[in-house]
Amino acid sequence: MIRILVDPVACDAYGYCAELLPEAISLDEWGYPVVDGKPLPADLAEAAKRAVRDCPRRAITLRERKGSR
């Protein structure tokens, strides 16, 4: 199970994350990322890793946990 986390203090609202992973990240009216906190489907794992890697402020992280919880 993978979840996306956003550090709102580190984020400068570039919006790359929402471009790379629109299935899981949207932008608010100021351009900051919004995530719902739900686990990502396995087929989005690579796109999520790319969004994390390409964030210029390193404000997006992934939390991976084994199991069904």
GROMACS .gro file of N, CA and C in nm:
model
  207
    1MET      N    1   0.084  -0.116   0.000
    1MET     CA    2   0.000   0.000   0.000
    1MET      C    3   0.090   0.124   0.000
    2ILE      N    4   0.059   0.217  -0.088
    2ILE     CA    5   0.137   0.340  -0.100
    2ILE      C    6   0.044   0.460  -0.081
    3ARG      N    7   0.089   0.555  -0.002
    3ARG     CA    8   0.015   0.680   0.017
    3ARG      C    9   0.106   0.797  -0.017
    4ILE      N   10   0.047   0.903  -0.068
    4ILE     CA   11   0.121   1.024  -0.101
    4ILE      C   12   0.105   1.122   0.014
    5LEU      N   13   0.215   1.185   0.052
    5LEU     CA   14   0.214   1.288   0.156
    5LEU      C   15   0.272   1.416   0.098
    6VAL      N   16   0.215   1.529   0.137
    6VAL     CA   17   0.263   1.659   0.092
    6VAL      C   18   0.306   1.741   0.212
    7ASP      N   19   0.425   1.799   0.203
    7ASP     CA   20   0.473   1.892   0.305
    7ASP      C   21   0.434   2.032   0.260
    8PRO      N   22   0.328   2.089   0.317
    8PRO     CA   23   0.280   2.219   0.268
    8PRO      C   24   0.378   2.333   0.293
    9VAL      N   25   0.466   2.318   0.389
    9VAL     CA   26   0.565   2.422   0.416
    9VAL      C   27   0.673   2.423   0.308
   10ALA      N   28   0.713   2.306   0.263
   10ALA     CA   29   0.818   2.296   0.162
   10ALA      C   30   0.767   2.328   0.022
   11CYS      N   31   0.640   2.308  -0.004
   11CYS     CA   32   0.584   2.324  -0.138
   11CYS      C   33   0.581   2.471  -0.181
   12ASP      N   34   0.621   2.495  -0.306
   12ASP     CA   35   0.614   2.629  -0.365
   12ASP      C   36   0.513   2.636  -0.479
   13ALA      N   37   0.425   2.537  -0.490
   13ALA     CA   38   0.313   2.536  -0.585
   13ALA      C   39   0.358   2.539  -0.732
   14TYR      N   40   0.459   2.462  -0.766
   14TYR     CA   41   0.499   2.452  -0.906
   14TYR      C   42   0.396   2.374  -0.988
   15GLY      N   43   0.333   2.274  -0.927
   15GLY     CA   44   0.228   2.198  -0.994
   15GLY      C   45   0.273   2.079  -1.075
   16TYR      N   46   0.404   2.050  -1.076
   16TYR     CA   47   0.453   1.935  -1.152
   16TYR      C   48   0.389   1.805  -1.106
   17CYS      N   49   0.368   1.792  -0.977
   17CYS     CA   50   0.312   1.668  -0.922
   17CYS      C   51   0.174   1.639  -0.980
   18ALA      N   52   0.091   1.740  -0.993
   18ALA     CA   53  -0.044   1.721  -1.048
   18ALA      C   54  -0.038   1.690  -1.197
   19GLU      N   55   0.061   1.742  -1.266
   19GLU     CA   56   0.077   1.710  -1.408
   19GLU      C   57   0.121   1.566  -1.426
   20LEU      N   58   0.209   1.519  -1.337
   20LEU     CA   59   0.262   1.383  -1.349
   20LEU      C   60   0.169   1.277  -1.292
   21LEU      N   61   0.084   1.315  -1.198
   21LEU     CA   62  -0.003   1.217  -1.132
   21LEU      C   63  -0.143   1.276  -1.109
   22PRO      N   64  -0.213   1.311  -1.218
   22PRO     CA   65  -0.345   1.374  -1.203
   22PRO      C   66  -0.450   1.282  -1.143
   23GLU      N   67  -0.426   1.151  -1.146
   23GLU     CA   68  -0.521   1.055  -1.089
   23GLU      C   69  -0.527   1.065  -0.936
   24ALA      N   70  -0.422   1.120  -0.875
   24ALA     CA   71  -0.415   1.122  -0.730
   24ALA      C   72  -0.390   1.261  -0.670
   25ILE      N   73  -0.344   1.356  -0.752
   25ILE     CA   74  -0.310   1.488  -0.701
   25ILE      C   75  -0.383   1.594  -0.783
   26SER      N   76  -0.455   1.679  -0.714
   26SER     CA   77  -0.516   1.795  -0.779
   26SER      C   78  -0.456   1.921  -0.717
   27LEU      N   79  -0.487   2.035  -0.774
   27LEU     CA   80  -0.434   2.161  -0.723
   27LEU      C   81  -0.548   2.247  -0.671
   28ASP      N   82  -0.521   2.317  -0.561
   28ASP     CA   83  -0.622   2.409  -0.509
   28ASP      C   84  -0.617   2.540  -0.589
   29GLU      N   85  -0.696   2.638  -0.551
   29GLU     CA   86  -0.703   2.762  -0.630
   29GLU      C   87  -0.573   2.842  -0.631
   30TRP      N   88  -0.481   2.814  -0.541
   30TRP     CA   89  -0.351   2.881  -0.538
   30TRP      C   90  -0.240   2.798  -0.601
   31GLY      N   91  -0.274   2.680  -0.650
   31GLY     CA   92  -0.177   2.594  -0.716
   31GLY      C   93  -0.107   2.495  -0.627
   32TYR      N   94  -0.151   2.481  -0.503
   32TYR     CA   95  -0.090   2.385  -0.411
   32TYR      C   96  -0.156   2.248  -0.424
   33PRO      N   97  -0.078   2.141  -0.409
   33PRO     CA   98  -0.133   2.007  -0.427
   33PRO      C   99  -0.230   1.967  -0.316
   34VAL      N  100  -0.331   1.893  -0.359
   34VAL     CA  101  -0.431   1.837  -0.268
   34VAL      C  102  -0.438   1.688  -0.295
   35VAL      N  103  -0.420   1.609  -0.189
   35VAL     CA  104  -0.434   1.463  -0.200
   35VAL      C  105  -0.540   1.418  -0.102
   36ASP      N  106  -0.609   1.309  -0.136
   36ASP     CA  107  -0.717   1.263  -0.049
   36ASP      C  108  -0.671   1.167   0.060
   37GLY      N  109  -0.547   1.122   0.056
   37GLY     CA  110  -0.495   1.034   0.159
   37GLY      C  111  -0.525   0.887   0.140
   38LYS      N  112  -0.600   0.855   0.035
   38LYS     CA  113  -0.632   0.714   0.008
   38LYS      C  114  -0.510   0.643  -0.051
   39PRO      N  115  -0.502   0.513  -0.029
   39PRO     CA  116  -0.392   0.437  -0.089
   39PRO      C  117  -0.399   0.443  -0.241
   40LEU      N  118  -0.283   0.445  -0.303
   40LEU     CA  119  -0.275   0.446  -0.448
   40LEU      C  120  -0.290   0.306  -0.504
   41PRO      N  121  -0.354   0.292  -0.618
   41PRO     CA  122  -0.355   0.162  -0.685
   41PRO      C  123  -0.212   0.125  -0.728
   42ALA      N  124  -0.184   0.000  -0.732
   42ALA     CA  125  -0.050  -0.048  -0.766
   42ALA      C  126  -0.004   0.000  -0.903
   43ASP      N  127  -0.096   0.016  -0.997
   43ASP     CA  128  -0.057   0.057  -1.131
   43ASP      C  129  -0.010   0.203  -1.138
   44LEU      N  130  -0.031   0.280  -1.032
   44LEU     CA  131   0.015   0.419  -1.028
   44LEU      C  132   0.146   0.437  -0.951
   45ALA      N  133   0.203   0.328  -0.903
   45ALA     CA  134   0.323   0.336  -0.820
   45ALA      C  135   0.440   0.402  -0.893
   46GLU      N  136   0.465   0.366  -1.016
   46GLU     CA  137   0.577   0.424  -1.090
   46GLU      C  138   0.555   0.572  -1.118
   47ALA      N  139   0.434   0.610  -1.153
   47ALA     CA  140   0.403   0.752  -1.176
   47ALA      C  141   0.418   0.831  -1.047
   48ALA      N  142   0.380   0.771  -0.935
   48ALA     CA  143   0.393   0.838  -0.805
   48ALA      C  144   0.540   0.859  -0.771
   49LYS      N  145   0.622   0.760  -0.797
   49LYS     CA  146   0.766   0.772  -0.770
   49LYS      C  147   0.828   0.881  -0.857
   50ARG      N  148   0.780   0.892  -0.980
   50ARG     CA  149   0.832   0.997  -1.068
   50ARG      C  150   0.790   1.135  -1.017
   51ALA      N  151   0.667   1.149  -0.971
   51ALA     CA  152   0.620   1.277  -0.916
   51ALA      C  153   0.704   1.317  -0.795
   52VAL      N  154   0.736   1.221  -0.711
   52VAL     CA  155   0.821   1.249  -0.594
   52VAL      C  156   0.960   1.291  -0.639
   53ARG      N  157   1.016   1.218  -0.731
   53ARG     CA  158   1.152   1.245  -0.780
   53ARG      C  159   1.161   1.381  -0.849
   54ASP      N  160   1.057   1.420  -0.923
   54ASP     CA  161   1.063   1.543  -1.002
   54ASP      C  162   1.015   1.668  -0.930
   55CYS      N  163   0.972   1.655  -0.806
   55CYS     CA  164   0.929   1.772  -0.729
   55CYS      C  165   1.051   1.860  -0.701
   56PRO      N  166   1.053   1.985  -0.750
   56PRO     CA  167   1.172   2.069  -0.731
   56PRO      C  168   1.198   2.106  -0.585
   57ARG      N  169   1.099   2.102  -0.500
   57ARG     CA  170   1.117   2.137  -0.358
   57ARG      C  171   1.119   2.014  -0.267
   58ARG      N  172   1.107   1.895  -0.325
   58ARG     CA  173   1.104   1.770  -0.248
   58ARG      C  174   0.993   1.772  -0.142
   59ALA      N  175   0.879   1.828  -0.180
   59ALA     CA  176   0.766   1.842  -0.089
   59ALA      C  177   0.671   1.722  -0.093
   60ILE      N  178   0.689   1.634  -0.189
   60ILE     CA  179   0.604   1.515  -0.203
   60ILE      C  180   0.685   1.394  -0.160
   61THR      N  181   0.626   1.311  -0.077
   61THR     CA  182   0.690   1.185  -0.036
   61THR      C  183   0.588   1.073  -0.046
   62LEU      N  184   0.639   0.952  -0.049
   62LEU     CA  185   0.554   0.833  -0.048
   62LEU      C  186   0.576   0.757   0.081
   63ARG      N  187   0.470   0.704   0.132
   63ARG     CA  188   0.479   0.616   0.248
   63ARG      C  189   0.428   0.480   0.203
   64GLU      N  190   0.515   0.382   0.210
   64GLU     CA  191   0.483   0.248   0.166
   64GLU      C  192   0.469   0.158   0.287
   65ARG      N  193   0.362   0.080   0.289
   65ARG     CA  194   0.339  -0.009   0.401
   65ARG      C  195   0.287  -0.142   0.350
   66LYS      N  196   0.340  -0.247   0.405
   66LYS     CA  197   0.296  -0.383   0.368
   66LYS      C  198   0.167  -0.415   0.441
   67GLY      N  199   0.085  -0.496   0.380
   67GLY     CA  200  -0.039  -0.538   0.444
   67GLY      C  201  -0.159  -0.466   0.387
   68SER      N  202  -0.277  -0.496   0.443
   68SER     CA  203  -0.401  -0.443   0.390
   68SER      C  204  -0.452  -0.321   0.464
   69ARG      N  205  -0.387  -0.274   0.566
   69ARG     CA  206  -0.433  -0.158   0.643
   69ARG      C  207  -0.380  -0.031   0.591
   0.00000   0.00000   0.00000
